Short mmCIF file of C-alpha atoms in Angstrom, two decimals:
data_model
loop_
_atom_site.label_atom_id
_atom_site.label_comp_id
_atom_site.label_asym_id
_atom_site.label_seq_id
_atom_site.Cartn_x
_atom_site.Cartn_y
_atom_site.Cartn_z
CA MET A 55 22.14 -4.64 -83.33
CA ALA A 56 25.42 -6.10 -83.97
CA ALA A 57 25.79 -9.09 -86.23
CA THR A 58 28.51 -11.72 -85.30
CA ASN A 59 30.82 -13.18 -87.76
CA ALA A 60 32.12 -16.72 -86.62
CA ALA A 61 29.94 -19.59 -88.06
CA PRO A 62 28.59 -22.25 -85.90
CA THR A 63 29.83 -26.04 -86.38
CA LYS A 64 27.78 -29.11 -86.92
CA ALA A 65 28.02 -29.89 -83.43
CA SER A 66 25.86 -27.20 -82.30
CA ALA A 67 22.61 -28.76 -83.24
CA ALA A 68 21.14 -29.25 -79.64
CA ALA A 69 21.86 -26.94 -76.88
CA PRO A 70 21.64 -29.21 -73.86
CA ALA A 71 24.05 -31.60 -75.33
CA LEU A 72 26.54 -28.68 -75.34
CA LEU A 73 26.56 -28.11 -71.61
CA LYS A 74 27.73 -31.79 -71.00
CA GLY A 75 31.12 -33.09 -70.83
CA LYS A 76 34.29 -31.24 -70.00
CA HIS A 77 34.90 -28.14 -72.19
CA PRO A 78 38.64 -28.13 -73.27
CA GLU A 79 39.31 -24.48 -72.91
CA LEU A 80 36.95 -23.51 -70.11
CA PRO A 81 36.99 -26.73 -67.66
CA SER A 82 36.20 -24.52 -64.53
CA VAL A 83 33.49 -22.55 -66.14
CA PHE A 84 31.54 -25.75 -67.34
CA SER A 85 31.75 -27.78 -64.21
CA PRO A 86 28.78 -28.69 -61.73
CA ILE A 87 28.43 -27.25 -58.32
CA ASN A 88 25.85 -27.46 -55.91
CA VAL A 89 24.37 -24.11 -54.32
CA GLY A 90 22.04 -24.62 -51.45
CA ASP A 91 19.62 -27.27 -52.68
CA MET A 92 20.30 -26.29 -56.44
CA LYS A 93 22.41 -28.39 -58.71
CA LEU A 94 23.89 -26.06 -61.41
CA SER A 95 25.61 -27.38 -64.33
CA HIS A 96 27.95 -24.52 -64.96
CA ARG A 97 29.22 -21.55 -63.09
CA ILE A 98 27.79 -18.59 -65.12
CA VAL A 99 25.37 -16.75 -63.24
CA MET A 100 23.10 -14.17 -64.91
CA GLY A 101 23.45 -11.11 -62.50
CA ALA A 102 20.70 -8.96 -61.57
CA MET A 103 20.27 -5.75 -63.86
CA THR A 104 17.61 -2.93 -63.41
CA ARG A 105 16.27 -2.67 -66.89
CA SER A 106 13.42 -0.51 -65.73
CA ARG A 107 10.68 -2.62 -68.04
CA ALA A 108 8.14 -3.28 -65.46
CA PRO A 109 5.16 -0.88 -65.32
CA ASN A 110 4.47 0.27 -61.50
CA HIS A 111 7.36 -1.87 -60.56
CA VAL A 112 5.57 -5.20 -61.13
CA PRO A 113 6.93 -7.71 -63.34
CA ASN A 114 4.81 -9.02 -66.32
CA ASP A 115 4.91 -11.17 -69.33
CA LEU A 116 7.61 -9.18 -70.75
CA GLN A 117 10.22 -9.91 -67.75
CA ALA A 118 8.99 -13.76 -68.16
CA LEU A 119 9.85 -13.57 -71.83
CA TYR A 120 13.40 -11.96 -71.14
CA TYR A 121 14.67 -14.21 -68.64
CA SER A 122 13.46 -17.28 -70.24
CA GLN A 123 15.43 -16.31 -73.33
CA ARG A 124 18.80 -16.20 -71.30
CA SER A 125 17.82 -19.32 -69.43
CA THR A 126 20.02 -22.54 -69.92
CA PRO A 127 19.51 -26.17 -68.21
CA GLY A 128 21.34 -26.03 -65.00
CA GLY A 129 21.90 -22.30 -64.95
CA LEU A 130 21.21 -19.72 -62.31
CA GLN A 131 19.79 -16.24 -62.86
CA ILE A 132 19.57 -13.51 -60.32
CA THR A 133 16.58 -11.46 -60.98
CA GLU A 134 15.62 -7.67 -59.80
CA GLY A 135 13.52 -7.57 -56.72
CA THR A 136 10.23 -5.70 -56.47
CA PRO A 137 10.90 -2.69 -54.22
CA VAL A 138 8.71 -2.61 -51.00
CA SER A 139 7.82 1.07 -51.60
CA THR A 140 8.33 3.62 -54.34
CA THR A 141 11.38 5.00 -52.09
CA GLY A 142 12.70 1.68 -51.44
CA HIS A 143 14.98 0.95 -54.58
CA GLY A 144 18.31 0.75 -52.98
CA LEU A 145 20.49 -2.37 -52.62
CA PHE A 146 21.38 -3.05 -49.20
CA THR A 147 24.56 -4.77 -48.15
CA TYR A 148 25.13 -6.51 -44.67
CA VAL A 149 28.75 -7.43 -43.17
CA ILE A 150 29.60 -10.89 -44.36
CA LYS A 151 30.46 -12.16 -40.97
CA LYS A 152 27.05 -11.22 -39.87
CA LEU A 153 25.26 -13.34 -42.72
CA ALA A 154 27.74 -16.38 -42.12
CA LYS A 155 25.36 -17.64 -39.12
CA HIS A 156 22.39 -17.89 -41.48
CA LYS A 157 23.91 -20.53 -44.06
CA LEU A 158 22.98 -18.64 -47.14
CA ALA A 159 23.29 -20.62 -50.49
CA TYR A 160 25.44 -17.78 -51.83
CA ILE A 161 26.87 -14.04 -51.05
CA HIS A 162 26.86 -11.88 -54.10
CA LEU A 163 29.95 -9.61 -54.40
CA THR A 164 30.16 -6.47 -56.69
CA GLU A 165 33.72 -5.63 -57.96
CA PRO A 166 34.22 -2.05 -56.41
CA VAL A 167 35.95 -0.89 -59.71
CA TRP A 168 34.96 -2.11 -63.04
CA GLY A 169 37.20 0.33 -65.22
CA VAL A 170 36.40 1.50 -68.95
CA GLY A 171 33.90 -0.44 -71.00
CA GLY A 172 33.11 -2.59 -68.05
CA GLN A 173 36.28 -4.64 -68.13
CA GLY A 174 37.64 -3.79 -64.84
CA PRO A 175 41.20 -4.50 -63.62
CA ASP A 176 43.01 -7.80 -62.94
CA HIS A 177 40.54 -9.61 -60.59
CA SER A 178 43.35 -11.29 -58.74
CA GLU A 179 44.43 -7.61 -57.26
CA SER A 180 40.69 -6.59 -56.41
CA SER A 181 40.05 -5.69 -53.08
CA LEU A 182 37.35 -8.04 -52.81
CA ASN A 183 39.88 -10.86 -52.20
CA GLN A 184 40.48 -10.23 -48.72
CA TYR A 185 36.83 -11.11 -48.05
CA ILE A 186 36.82 -14.43 -49.71
CA SER A 187 38.02 -16.08 -46.53
CA LEU A 188 35.15 -14.71 -44.47
CA VAL A 189 32.63 -16.59 -46.33
CA GLU A 190 32.02 -20.06 -44.63
CA ALA A 191 30.79 -23.40 -46.10
CA PRO A 192 28.37 -24.20 -47.48
CA THR A 193 27.62 -20.70 -48.72
CA LYS A 194 28.90 -20.11 -52.30
CA VAL A 195 30.60 -16.85 -53.51
CA VAL A 196 29.42 -15.09 -56.66
CA ARG A 197 31.46 -12.36 -58.01
CA THR A 198 30.16 -9.91 -60.45
CA GLY A 199 32.12 -6.99 -62.48
CA GLY A 200 33.89 -6.90 -65.66
CA TYR A 201 34.19 -10.62 -66.18
CA ARG A 202 34.46 -12.14 -69.79
CA ARG A 203 35.29 -15.38 -71.17
CA GLU A 204 38.82 -15.66 -70.17
CA SER A 205 38.68 -13.87 -66.73
CA THR A 206 35.71 -16.07 -65.83
CA GLU A 207 37.66 -19.27 -66.32
CA LYS A 208 41.03 -17.72 -64.83
CA ALA A 209 38.75 -16.69 -61.35
CA LEU A 210 37.16 -19.97 -61.19
CA SER A 211 40.19 -21.98 -61.92
CA THR A 212 42.34 -19.82 -59.18
CA GLY A 213 39.65 -20.08 -56.47
CA LEU A 214 38.87 -16.39 -56.35
CA THR A 215 34.97 -17.36 -56.53
CA ASP A 216 32.57 -20.19 -56.87
CA LEU A 217 30.62 -18.74 -59.44
CA VAL A 218 30.99 -15.78 -61.80
CA GLY A 219 27.85 -13.39 -62.32
CA ILE A 220 27.71 -11.54 -65.67
CA SER A 221 25.25 -8.85 -66.46
CA TYR A 222 25.78 -6.38 -69.36
CA PRO A 223 26.77 -9.13 -72.02
CA PHE A 224 23.34 -10.85 -71.27
CA ILE A 225 21.40 -7.97 -72.52
CA ALA A 226 22.49 -8.46 -76.07
CA ASN A 227 23.34 -12.12 -76.07
CA PRO A 228 20.61 -14.42 -74.80
CA ASP A 229 22.68 -17.41 -75.66
CA LEU A 230 25.64 -16.00 -73.80
CA VAL A 231 26.56 -19.35 -72.27
CA LEU A 232 26.62 -21.21 -75.59
CA ARG A 233 28.70 -18.27 -76.91
CA PHE A 234 31.27 -19.01 -74.20
CA TRP A 235 31.23 -22.60 -75.08
CA HIS A 236 31.74 -22.19 -78.75
CA ASN A 237 33.96 -18.87 -78.35
CA TRP A 238 31.62 -17.15 -80.87
CA ASP A 239 31.43 -13.39 -81.09
CA LEU A 240 29.44 -11.30 -78.94
CA ALA A 241 26.77 -8.90 -79.78
CA PHE A 242 26.78 -5.24 -78.52
CA SER A 243 23.73 -3.52 -76.94
CA GLU A 244 22.45 -0.14 -78.00
CA PRO A 245 22.90 2.08 -74.76
CA LYS A 246 19.71 4.07 -75.57
CA HIS A 247 17.43 0.81 -75.24
CA ASN A 248 19.40 -0.54 -72.05
CA TYR A 249 17.14 0.95 -69.54
CA GLY A 250 13.35 1.81 -69.78
CA GLY A 251 11.07 1.08 -72.82
CA GLY A 252 9.57 -1.93 -74.01
CA GLN A 253 10.48 -5.01 -76.02
CA VAL A 254 12.69 -3.16 -78.34
CA GLY A 255 16.48 -3.71 -77.17
CA TYR A 256 15.21 -6.08 -74.47
CA THR A 257 13.40 -9.25 -76.15
CA ASP A 258 14.10 -8.91 -79.61
CA TRP A 259 17.75 -9.73 -79.72
CA PRO A 260 18.83 -12.83 -81.83
CA THR A 261 20.75 -15.78 -80.73
CA PHE A 262 23.74 -16.46 -82.64
CA ARG A 263 22.12 -18.96 -84.75
CA GLU A 264 19.14 -16.81 -85.58
CA ALA A 265 21.71 -13.88 -86.34
CA GLN A 266 23.46 -16.21 -88.62
CA ALA A 267 20.55 -17.54 -90.55
CA LYS A 268 19.21 -14.03 -90.93
CA MET A 269 22.65 -13.22 -92.73
CA VAL A 270 22.55 -16.26 -95.00
CA ALA A 271 18.79 -15.62 -96.23
#
């Protein structure tokens, strides 16, 4: 598991306090928004990932721990769904215009091309942009695919989306939101542990502070 290098500052004592106030570099990322009846404190959404850890496809305490490690005050997580049958594992999409009449809390859109290493193309040129105008208020747009710290702020500040879903970086960074806030280095996961297995590579990733404490010790 990768270690990070940057040192935390004295201001990083209490996690909830870090998410209050205006961030000097990421004002759009750390701004509140209402999604349905939810009041979120920031725009980073943990996107759904099929980590294949649930025996018989039913979530258990291991999944509860995994998501609790990656939760933040006022944050939104999109978890995997339990399939209705052993053959019903696909993700189904619907035409946005058909969904608009239902006044959904949000519509989750995934970039069609992520590019090498999940970085993706310039999101300002994405083919998804043509669909944004079809989404009617109060429904919010969540876009996922290749977003990182700077591109998340750019997408939000330029109106390309209301929230940004980030998936892969959450695997090795349970404190990803705080790492964005402080601009701390990210850890990188080991592909062999990304899908299937038990707690190894799933719930044993340290936070930035925990990794720093181990290095000092």
